mmCIF file of C-alpha atoms in Angstrom:
data_model
loop_
_atom_site.group_PDB
_atom_site.id
_atom_site.type_symbol
_atom_site.label_atom_id
_atom_site.label_comp_id
_atom_site.label_asym_id
_atom_site.label_seq_id
_atom_site.Cartn_x
_atom_site.Cartn_y
_atom_site.Cartn_z
ATOM 1 C CA MET A 28 2.932 -29.500 -40.232
ATOM 2 C CA LEU A 29 5.417 -27.817 -42.562
ATOM 3 C CA ARG A 30 5.365 -28.884 -46.195
ATOM 4 C CA GLN A 31 8.852 -29.950 -47.214
ATOM 5 C CA SER A 32 10.365 -29.162 -50.596
ATOM 6 C CA PRO A 33 11.088 -32.002 -53.036
ATOM 7 C CA ALA A 34 14.214 -33.961 -52.087
ATOM 8 C CA SER A 35 17.241 -32.737 -53.997
ATOM 9 C CA PRO A 36 18.532 -34.895 -56.862
ATOM 10 C CA LEU A 37 22.031 -34.025 -55.614
ATOM 11 C CA LEU A 38 21.516 -36.468 -52.746
ATOM 12 C CA SER A 39 22.511 -39.079 -55.308
ATOM 13 C CA LEU A 40 26.016 -37.610 -55.642
ATOM 14 C CA PRO A 41 28.879 -39.767 -54.287
ATOM 15 C CA GLY A 42 29.324 -39.437 -50.516
ATOM 16 C CA ALA A 43 26.130 -37.457 -49.917
ATOM 17 C CA VAL A 44 24.824 -37.767 -46.355
ATOM 18 C CA PRO A 45 21.271 -36.439 -45.876
ATOM 19 C CA ALA A 46 20.853 -33.507 -43.514
ATOM 20 C CA GLU A 47 18.642 -33.643 -40.450
ATOM 21 C CA ALA A 48 15.984 -31.127 -39.383
ATOM 22 C CA PRO A 49 15.542 -28.343 -40.239
ATOM 23 C CA ASP A 50 17.512 -29.043 -43.423
ATOM 24 C CA GLU A 51 15.983 -32.300 -44.627
ATOM 25 C CA GLY A 52 15.987 -32.787 -48.372
ATOM 26 C CA VAL A 53 19.579 -31.712 -49.080
ATOM 27 C CA ALA A 54 23.009 -33.018 -48.133
ATOM 28 C CA ALA A 55 24.583 -32.331 -44.746
ATOM 29 C CA HIS A 56 27.974 -33.103 -46.303
ATOM 30 C CA TYR A 57 29.572 -35.154 -49.056
ATOM 31 C CA GLY A 58 32.063 -37.095 -46.979
ATOM 32 C CA ASP A 59 34.621 -34.533 -45.756
ATOM 33 C CA LEU A 60 33.172 -31.730 -43.638
ATOM 34 C CA PHE A 61 36.373 -29.769 -43.035
ATOM 35 C CA ARG A 62 37.502 -29.979 -46.658
ATOM 36 C CA GLU A 63 34.112 -28.633 -47.679
ATOM 37 C CA GLN A 64 34.380 -25.778 -45.163
ATOM 38 C CA ARG A 65 37.817 -24.805 -46.426
ATOM 39 C CA ALA A 66 36.613 -24.867 -50.025
ATOM 40 C CA LEU A 67 33.652 -22.662 -49.152
ATOM 41 C CA ALA A 68 35.836 -20.223 -47.210
ATOM 42 C CA ASP A 69 38.196 -20.048 -50.211
ATOM 43 C CA GLY A 70 35.346 -19.259 -52.629
ATOM 44 C CA SER A 71 35.064 -22.685 -54.252
ATOM 45 C CA GLY A 72 32.090 -24.916 -54.947
ATOM 46 C CA PHE A 73 28.430 -24.304 -54.190
ATOM 47 C CA VAL A 74 25.843 -25.223 -51.556
ATOM 48 C CA ASP A 75 22.548 -26.842 -52.505
ATOM 49 C CA LEU A 76 19.781 -24.929 -50.707
ATOM 50 C CA SER A 77 16.962 -26.339 -52.807
ATOM 51 C CA HIS A 78 15.031 -27.229 -49.639
ATOM 52 C CA ARG A 79 14.326 -23.565 -48.921
ATOM 53 C CA GLY A 80 10.954 -22.077 -49.767
ATOM 54 C CA VAL A 81 10.752 -19.731 -52.751
ATOM 55 C CA VAL A 82 8.038 -17.060 -53.013
ATOM 56 C CA THR A 83 7.567 -14.395 -55.674
ATOM 57 C CA VAL A 84 5.512 -11.207 -55.738
ATOM 58 C CA THR A 85 4.596 -9.537 -59.013
ATOM 59 C CA GLY A 86 2.570 -6.468 -59.907
ATOM 60 C CA ALA A 87 3.290 -2.772 -60.271
ATOM 61 C CA GLU A 88 2.619 -2.078 -56.586
ATOM 62 C CA ARG A 89 4.655 -4.988 -55.205
ATOM 63 C CA LEU A 90 7.448 -2.949 -53.578
ATOM 64 C CA SER A 91 5.238 -0.239 -52.097
ATOM 65 C CA TRP A 92 2.966 -2.992 -50.734
ATOM 66 C CA LEU A 93 5.806 -5.052 -49.264
ATOM 67 C CA HIS A 94 7.194 -1.871 -47.724
ATOM 68 C CA LEU A 95 4.077 -1.716 -45.525
ATOM 69 C CA LEU A 96 4.516 -5.290 -44.294
ATOM 70 C CA LEU A 97 8.254 -5.806 -43.894
ATOM 71 C CA THR A 98 10.714 -4.386 -41.387
ATOM 72 C CA GLN A 99 13.032 -3.333 -44.221
ATOM 73 C CA HIS A 100 12.841 -0.232 -46.427
ATOM 74 C CA VAL A 101 11.988 -1.679 -49.854
ATOM 75 C CA SER A 102 9.715 0.877 -51.532
ATOM 76 C CA ASP A 103 12.619 2.143 -53.654
ATOM 77 C CA LEU A 104 14.678 -1.055 -53.773
ATOM 78 C CA PRO A 105 16.778 -0.935 -56.968
ATOM 79 C CA PRO A 106 16.736 -3.981 -59.265
ATOM 80 C CA GLY A 107 19.436 -6.438 -58.279
ATOM 81 C CA GLN A 108 20.052 -5.029 -54.789
ATOM 82 C CA ALA A 109 19.799 -7.753 -52.172
ATOM 83 C CA THR A 110 18.337 -7.234 -48.729
ATOM 84 C CA GLU A 111 16.780 -9.196 -45.906
ATOM 85 C CA ALA A 112 13.647 -8.451 -43.938
ATOM 86 C CA LEU A 113 11.403 -9.731 -41.182
ATOM 87 C CA ILE A 114 7.691 -10.018 -40.556
ATOM 88 C CA LEU A 115 6.792 -9.447 -36.924
ATOM 89 C CA SER A 116 3.789 -10.190 -34.769
ATOM 90 C CA ALA A 117 1.765 -7.350 -33.286
ATOM 91 C CA HIS A 118 3.976 -7.655 -30.194
ATOM 92 C CA GLY A 119 7.188 -7.401 -32.194
ATOM 93 C CA HIS A 120 8.129 -11.085 -32.108
ATOM 94 C CA ILE A 121 9.781 -12.502 -35.232
ATOM 95 C CA GLU A 122 7.448 -14.660 -37.337
ATOM 96 C CA HIS A 123 9.207 -14.757 -40.734
ATOM 97 C CA ALA A 124 12.638 -13.922 -42.106
ATOM 98 C CA VAL A 125 13.095 -13.508 -45.854
ATOM 99 C CA SER A 126 16.086 -13.009 -48.124
ATOM 100 C CA LEU A 127 14.942 -11.006 -51.115
ATOM 101 C CA VAL A 128 15.899 -9.306 -54.345
ATOM 102 C CA ASP A 129 13.865 -7.564 -57.037
ATOM 103 C CA ASP A 130 14.678 -8.008 -60.733
ATOM 104 C CA GLY A 131 12.672 -5.004 -61.926
ATOM 105 C CA GLU A 132 9.508 -7.008 -62.564
ATOM 106 C CA THR A 133 9.347 -9.579 -59.765
ATOM 107 C CA THR A 134 10.381 -9.667 -56.116
ATOM 108 C CA TRP A 135 12.051 -12.984 -55.311
ATOM 109 C CA MET A 136 12.244 -14.266 -51.748
ATOM 110 C CA HIS A 137 13.555 -17.395 -50.130
ATOM 111 C CA THR A 138 12.718 -18.438 -46.612
ATOM 112 C CA GLU A 139 13.217 -21.287 -44.167
ATOM 113 C CA PRO A 140 12.287 -24.795 -45.342
ATOM 114 C CA GLY A 141 8.554 -25.365 -45.108
ATOM 115 C CA MET A 142 7.753 -21.786 -44.067
ATOM 116 C CA GLN A 143 6.597 -20.622 -47.488
ATOM 117 C CA GLU A 144 2.963 -21.640 -47.029
ATOM 118 C CA ALA A 145 2.560 -19.668 -43.788
ATOM 119 C CA LEU A 146 4.347 -16.712 -45.367
ATOM 120 C CA ILE A 147 2.055 -16.798 -48.408
ATOM 121 C CA ALA A 148 -1.028 -17.105 -46.213
ATOM 122 C CA TYR A 149 -0.037 -13.923 -44.367
ATOM 123 C CA LEU A 150 0.799 -12.042 -47.558
ATOM 124 C CA GLU A 151 -2.500 -13.076 -49.163
ATOM 125 C CA SER A 152 -4.400 -11.875 -46.094
ATOM 126 C CA MET A 153 -2.852 -8.428 -46.528
ATOM 127 C CA LYS A 154 -3.471 -7.882 -50.243
ATOM 128 C CA PHE A 155 -6.700 -5.900 -49.866
ATOM 129 C CA PHE A 156 -7.000 -3.673 -52.957
ATOM 130 C CA TYR A 157 -3.309 -3.784 -53.953
ATOM 131 C CA ARG A 158 -2.482 -4.991 -57.446
ATOM 132 C CA VAL A 159 -0.070 -7.755 -56.536
ATOM 133 C CA GLU A 160 0.167 -11.489 -57.101
ATOM 134 C CA VAL A 161 1.885 -13.851 -54.668
ATOM 135 C CA ALA A 162 3.110 -17.268 -55.832
ATOM 136 C CA ASP A 163 4.772 -20.333 -54.316
ATOM 137 C CA ARG A 164 7.632 -21.211 -56.674
ATOM 138 C CA THR A 165 9.287 -23.821 -54.457
ATOM 139 C CA ASP A 166 8.438 -26.829 -56.620
ATOM 140 C CA GLU A 167 9.956 -25.290 -59.745
ATOM 141 C CA ILE A 168 12.754 -23.033 -58.456
ATOM 142 C CA ALA A 169 15.733 -24.080 -56.330
ATOM 143 C CA VAL A 170 18.139 -21.860 -54.395
ATOM 144 C CA VAL A 171 21.877 -22.458 -54.813
ATOM 145 C CA HIS A 172 24.534 -20.569 -52.840
ATOM 146 C CA LEU A 173 27.886 -19.535 -54.311
ATOM 147 C CA PRO A 174 30.406 -18.354 -51.689
ATOM 148 C CA ALA A 175 31.994 -14.916 -51.619
ATOM 149 C CA GLY A 176 34.935 -14.879 -53.990
ATOM 150 C CA SER A 177 33.486 -17.491 -56.322
ATOM 151 C CA ILE A 178 34.307 -16.891 -59.980
ATOM 152 C CA ALA A 179 31.519 -19.187 -61.182
ATOM 153 C CA GLU A 180 29.178 -17.538 -63.656
ATOM 154 C CA ALA A 181 25.450 -17.766 -63.118
ATOM 155 C CA PRO A 182 23.544 -19.415 -65.962
ATOM 156 C CA ALA A 183 21.861 -17.017 -68.381
ATOM 157 C CA HIS A 184 18.547 -15.487 -67.259
ATOM 158 C CA THR A 185 19.142 -16.552 -63.638
ATOM 159 C CA VAL A 186 17.965 -14.248 -60.843
ATOM 160 C CA VAL A 187 20.945 -13.546 -58.582
ATOM 161 C CA ARG A 188 20.914 -12.204 -55.044
ATOM 162 C CA GLU A 189 24.416 -10.948 -54.204
ATOM 163 C CA THR A 190 25.524 -10.186 -50.631
ATOM 164 C CA PRO A 191 28.882 -9.813 -48.845
ATOM 165 C CA HIS A 192 28.555 -13.478 -47.879
ATOM 166 C CA GLY A 193 28.086 -14.743 -51.437
ATOM 167 C CA ARG A 194 25.480 -15.106 -54.157
ATOM 168 C CA ASP A 195 22.123 -16.861 -53.984
ATOM 169 C CA LEU A 196 20.931 -18.116 -57.361
ATOM 170 C CA PHE A 197 17.277 -18.858 -58.141
ATOM 171 C CA LEU A 198 17.648 -21.759 -60.593
ATOM 172 C CA PRO A 199 15.075 -23.938 -62.329
ATOM 173 C CA ARG A 200 14.917 -27.055 -60.162
ATOM 174 C CA ALA A 201 15.245 -29.192 -63.284
ATOM 175 C CA GLY A 202 18.680 -27.677 -63.898
ATOM 176 C CA LEU A 203 20.244 -28.584 -60.544
ATOM 177 C CA GLU A 204 22.201 -31.600 -61.774
ATOM 178 C CA ALA A 205 23.568 -29.749 -64.798
ATOM 179 C CA PHE A 206 24.625 -26.893 -62.521
ATOM 180 C CA ALA A 207 26.412 -29.343 -60.217
ATOM 181 C CA ASP A 208 28.278 -30.859 -63.152
ATOM 182 C CA ALA A 209 29.476 -27.417 -64.246
ATOM 183 C CA HIS A 210 30.166 -25.739 -60.906
ATOM 184 C CA GLY A 211 31.200 -28.430 -58.405
ATOM 185 C CA PRO A 212 32.298 -29.456 -55.923
ATOM 186 C CA ALA A 213 28.978 -29.696 -54.118
ATOM 187 C CA ILE A 214 29.249 -28.649 -50.460
ATOM 188 C CA GLY A 215 26.858 -29.645 -47.703
ATOM 189 C CA VAL A 216 24.812 -27.361 -45.494
ATOM 190 C CA LEU A 217 26.863 -28.187 -42.382
ATOM 191 C CA ALA A 218 29.815 -26.317 -43.864
ATOM 192 C CA LEU A 219 27.654 -23.285 -44.574
ATOM 193 C CA GLU A 220 26.212 -23.447 -41.052
ATOM 194 C CA ALA A 221 29.696 -23.490 -39.511
ATOM 195 C CA LEU A 222 30.643 -20.356 -41.434
ATOM 196 C CA ARG A 223 27.329 -18.742 -40.465
ATOM 197 C CA VAL A 224 28.036 -19.372 -36.788
ATOM 198 C CA GLU A 225 31.565 -17.996 -37.212
ATOM 199 C CA ALA A 226 30.075 -14.844 -38.763
ATOM 200 C CA HIS A 227 27.531 -14.482 -35.900
ATOM 201 C CA ARG A 228 24.598 -14.462 -38.332
ATOM 202 C CA PRO A 229 21.206 -15.510 -36.903
ATOM 203 C CA ARG A 230 18.816 -17.935 -38.525
ATOM 204 C CA LEU A 231 15.051 -18.116 -38.021
ATOM 205 C CA GLY A 232 14.070 -21.111 -35.934
ATOM 206 C CA MET A 233 17.601 -21.637 -34.662
ATOM 207 C CA GLU A 234 18.522 -18.336 -33.018
ATOM 208 C CA THR A 235 14.852 -17.466 -32.521
ATOM 209 C CA ASP A 236 11.898 -18.815 -30.594
ATOM 210 C CA HIS A 237 8.280 -17.675 -30.294
ATOM 211 C CA ARG A 238 9.222 -14.573 -28.263
ATOM 212 C CA THR A 239 12.405 -13.373 -29.966
ATOM 213 C CA ILE A 240 12.567 -9.715 -30.957
ATOM 214 C CA PRO A 241 15.028 -8.451 -33.611
ATOM 215 C CA HIS A 242 17.295 -6.603 -31.150
ATOM 216 C CA GLU A 243 18.210 -9.815 -29.304
ATOM 217 C CA VAL A 244 19.872 -11.522 -32.269
ATOM 218 C CA GLY A 245 21.490 -8.621 -34.106
ATOM 219 C CA TRP A 246 18.969 -8.134 -36.894
ATOM 220 C CA ILE A 247 18.668 -4.379 -36.283
ATOM 221 C CA GLY A 248 20.209 -2.673 -39.298
ATOM 222 C CA SER A 249 20.637 -5.690 -41.546
ATOM 223 C CA ALA A 250 16.956 -6.700 -41.549
ATOM 224 C CA VAL A 251 15.233 -3.870 -39.681
ATOM 225 C CA HIS A 252 15.269 -0.277 -40.935
ATOM 226 C CA LEU A 253 14.880 2.066 -37.979
ATOM 227 C CA GLN A 254 13.804 5.087 -40.037
ATOM 228 C CA LYS A 255 10.543 3.613 -41.267
ATOM 229 C CA GLY A 256 7.293 2.724 -39.585
ATOM 230 C CA CYS A 257 3.979 1.400 -40.863
ATOM 231 C CA TYR A 258 4.603 -2.273 -40.207
ATOM 232 C CA ARG A 259 3.202 -4.641 -37.639
ATOM 233 C CA GLY A 260 5.336 -4.735 -34.487
ATOM 234 C CA GLN A 261 7.075 -1.421 -35.208
ATOM 235 C CA GLU A 262 6.082 0.022 -31.824
ATOM 236 C CA THR A 263 8.010 -2.690 -29.990
ATOM 237 C CA VAL A 264 11.058 -2.196 -32.220
ATOM 238 C CA ALA A 265 11.088 1.556 -31.552
ATOM 239 C CA ARG A 266 10.491 1.226 -27.811
ATOM 240 C CA VAL A 267 13.250 -1.328 -27.240
ATOM 241 C CA HIS A 268 15.646 0.591 -29.494
ATOM 242 C CA ASN A 269 15.065 3.803 -27.570
ATOM 243 C CA LEU A 270 15.338 2.137 -24.163
ATOM 244 C CA GLY A 271 18.272 -0.031 -25.244
ATOM 245 C CA LYS A 272 17.256 -3.015 -23.129
ATOM 246 C CA PRO A 273 16.312 -6.180 -25.028
ATOM 247 C CA PRO A 274 15.628 -8.974 -22.505
ATOM 248 C CA ARG A 275 18.128 -11.398 -24.097
ATOM 249 C CA ARG A 276 21.256 -11.202 -26.227
ATOM 250 C CA LEU A 277 23.043 -13.396 -28.737
ATOM 251 C CA VAL A 278 26.535 -14.616 -27.803
ATOM 252 C CA PHE A 279 29.247 -16.569 -29.616
ATOM 253 C CA LEU A 280 30.751 -19.502 -27.744
ATOM 254 C CA HIS A 281 34.105 -21.235 -27.952
ATOM 255 C CA LEU A 282 33.352 -24.743 -26.704
ATOM 256 C CA ASP A 283 35.647 -27.136 -24.872
ATOM 257 C CA GLY A 284 37.310 -29.118 -27.645
ATOM 258 C CA SER A 285 37.791 -32.225 -25.513
ATOM 259 C CA GLU A 286 34.081 -33.052 -25.670
ATOM 260 C CA VAL A 287 33.111 -35.659 -28.263
ATOM 261 C CA HIS A 288 29.567 -34.418 -28.839
ATOM 262 C CA LEU A 289 28.367 -30.928 -29.681
ATOM 263 C CA PRO A 290 25.594 -29.509 -27.476
ATOM 264 C CA PRO A 291 22.423 -29.595 -29.588
ATOM 265 C CA HIS A 292 19.926 -26.800 -30.124
ATOM 266 C CA GLY A 293 18.122 -26.057 -26.868
ATOM 267 C CA THR A 294 20.934 -27.164 -24.525
ATOM 268 C CA PRO A 295 20.694 -25.080 -21.322
ATOM 269 C CA ILE A 296 23.284 -22.363 -20.659
ATOM 270 C CA ARG A 297 24.392 -21.811 -17.046
ATOM 271 C CA LEU A 298 27.195 -19.994 -15.267
ATOM 272 C CA ALA A 299 30.211 -22.266 -14.959
ATOM 273 C CA ALA A 300 30.568 -21.207 -11.326
ATOM 274 C CA ASP A 301 27.087 -22.601 -10.576
ATOM 275 C CA GLY A 302 27.689 -25.991 -12.204
ATOM 276 C CA GLU A 303 25.107 -28.159 -13.931
ATOM 277 C CA GLU A 304 22.600 -27.578 -11.132
ATOM 278 C CA GLY A 305 22.665 -23.810 -11.534
ATOM 279 C CA ARG A 306 19.842 -21.654 -12.866
ATOM 280 C CA GLN A 307 19.315 -21.785 -16.624
ATOM 281 C CA LEU A 308 20.262 -18.450 -18.210
ATOM 282 C CA GLY A 309 19.721 -19.249 -21.872
ATOM 283 C CA PHE A 310 20.116 -21.965 -24.465
ATOM 284 C CA VAL A 311 22.355 -23.063 -27.309
ATOM 285 C CA THR A 312 20.880 -22.084 -30.656
ATOM 286 C CA THR A 313 23.383 -23.559 -33.158
ATOM 287 C CA SER A 314 26.598 -25.510 -32.621
ATOM 288 C CA ALA A 315 29.169 -26.512 -35.236
ATOM 289 C CA ARG A 316 32.654 -27.874 -35.761
ATOM 290 C CA HIS A 317 34.779 -25.270 -37.511
ATOM 291 C CA HIS A 318 37.828 -26.174 -39.563
ATOM 292 C CA GLU A 319 39.983 -23.572 -37.755
ATOM 293 C CA LEU A 320 38.180 -22.571 -34.554
ATOM 294 C CA GLY A 321 37.150 -26.062 -33.444
ATOM 295 C CA PRO A 322 33.767 -26.526 -31.736
ATOM 296 C CA ILE A 323 31.785 -23.278 -31.664
ATOM 297 C CA ALA A 324 28.208 -22.210 -31.034
ATOM 298 C CA LEU A 325 25.737 -19.383 -30.865
ATOM 299 C CA ALA A 326 23.524 -19.029 -27.812
ATOM 300 C CA LEU A 327 20.763 -16.763 -26.566
ATOM 301 C CA VAL A 328 21.261 -15.664 -22.948
ATOM 302 C CA LYS A 329 19.637 -13.241 -20.544
ATOM 303 C CA ARG A 330 20.770 -9.647 -20.880
ATOM 304 C CA ASN A 331 22.237 -9.475 -17.368
ATOM 305 C CA VAL A 332 24.638 -12.421 -17.804
ATOM 306 C CA PRO A 333 28.122 -10.896 -17.253
ATOM 307 C CA VAL A 334 29.914 -10.602 -20.600
ATOM 308 C CA ASP A 335 33.129 -12.090 -19.196
ATOM 309 C CA ALA A 336 31.562 -14.944 -17.226
ATOM 310 C CA PRO A 337 32.648 -18.509 -18.144
ATOM 311 C CA LEU A 338 29.578 -20.528 -19.102
ATOM 312 C CA MET A 339 28.462 -24.135 -19.338
ATOM 313 C CA ALA A 340 26.501 -25.427 -22.327
ATOM 314 C CA GLY A 341 25.007 -28.496 -20.746
ATOM 315 C CA GLY A 342 28.114 -30.276 -19.524
ATOM 316 C CA THR A 343 30.464 -28.469 -21.923
ATOM 317 C CA ALA A 344 32.614 -25.529 -20.812
ATOM 318 C CA ALA A 345 32.156 -22.435 -22.967
ATOM 319 C CA ALA A 346 33.890 -19.063 -23.253
ATOM 320 C CA GLN A 347 31.666 -16.296 -24.601
ATOM 321 C CA GLU A 348 32.197 -13.435 -27.030
ATOM 322 C CA VAL A 349 29.719 -10.555 -27.231
ATOM 323 C CA VAL A 350 27.591 -10.447 -30.386
ATOM 324 C CA VAL A 351 24.761 -8.217 -29.122
ATOM 325 C CA GLU A 352 25.769 -5.638 -26.540
ATOM 326 C CA PRO A 353 23.853 -5.906 -23.260
#
């Protein structure tokens, strides 16, 4: 059973509605989902991600050691440069996804809620003679996301992870309420998820299952460096890259807006021509209501599904856009 982070004090803010799995412990929204999405898209407000696991690695050999374990090239990672990386099984299946930055003395990582203990257990098992220390900082450090374009200033001495999609701040958990007072409005995770789906960005546990490889969801390049080896699962990455044939591919779906309910994670994907009794060709990974695009989703389908074929997500008609080329 995954150990959840402490519930956020920002759940006491007016209008806060608690999020459901896998985002328990923070707010899904604060009363107006589309207003929150528009604010986030315009670079306003912040998203409380204090439910995510926070792990640090210290020691002079931390980057050279992590370089041997992660799919990303981090041995020479400059201080302040953000990246993301995966940990794979021996067969190349995705086990962990981390968002990381190094401040010159410490490597900071955040990962999916509750996954930090399993991540730490793996890292500890691989320490051997390396001079590194791994620590779970989840109970004392909270992640806060500022959108791209935000002019908010990070508090002094805050570790910042800056990406094209915005800035992740590693804040003392005790300072969350003061940060909210200074940098509101608070925005729920549903708004961030809608923008993530729009941007076709995968998330561990949503766009992945126990057999997902990086090629299927578009993590080659952003989280997997193809010019390095020496990590578990690298043989699978190289073989599939050279053959160019991952068994499944991520697609973006425009859903029928007349449906009241969104298809939940795991909803079967079939060809529209085959109807609801047709063969399952994939499943919905994340669905969302977008303030401009309407109901949208990401889905993982078999490689040989025609790229122009109308689909059905459960009982909902869906038009697909290619995210990962077949």
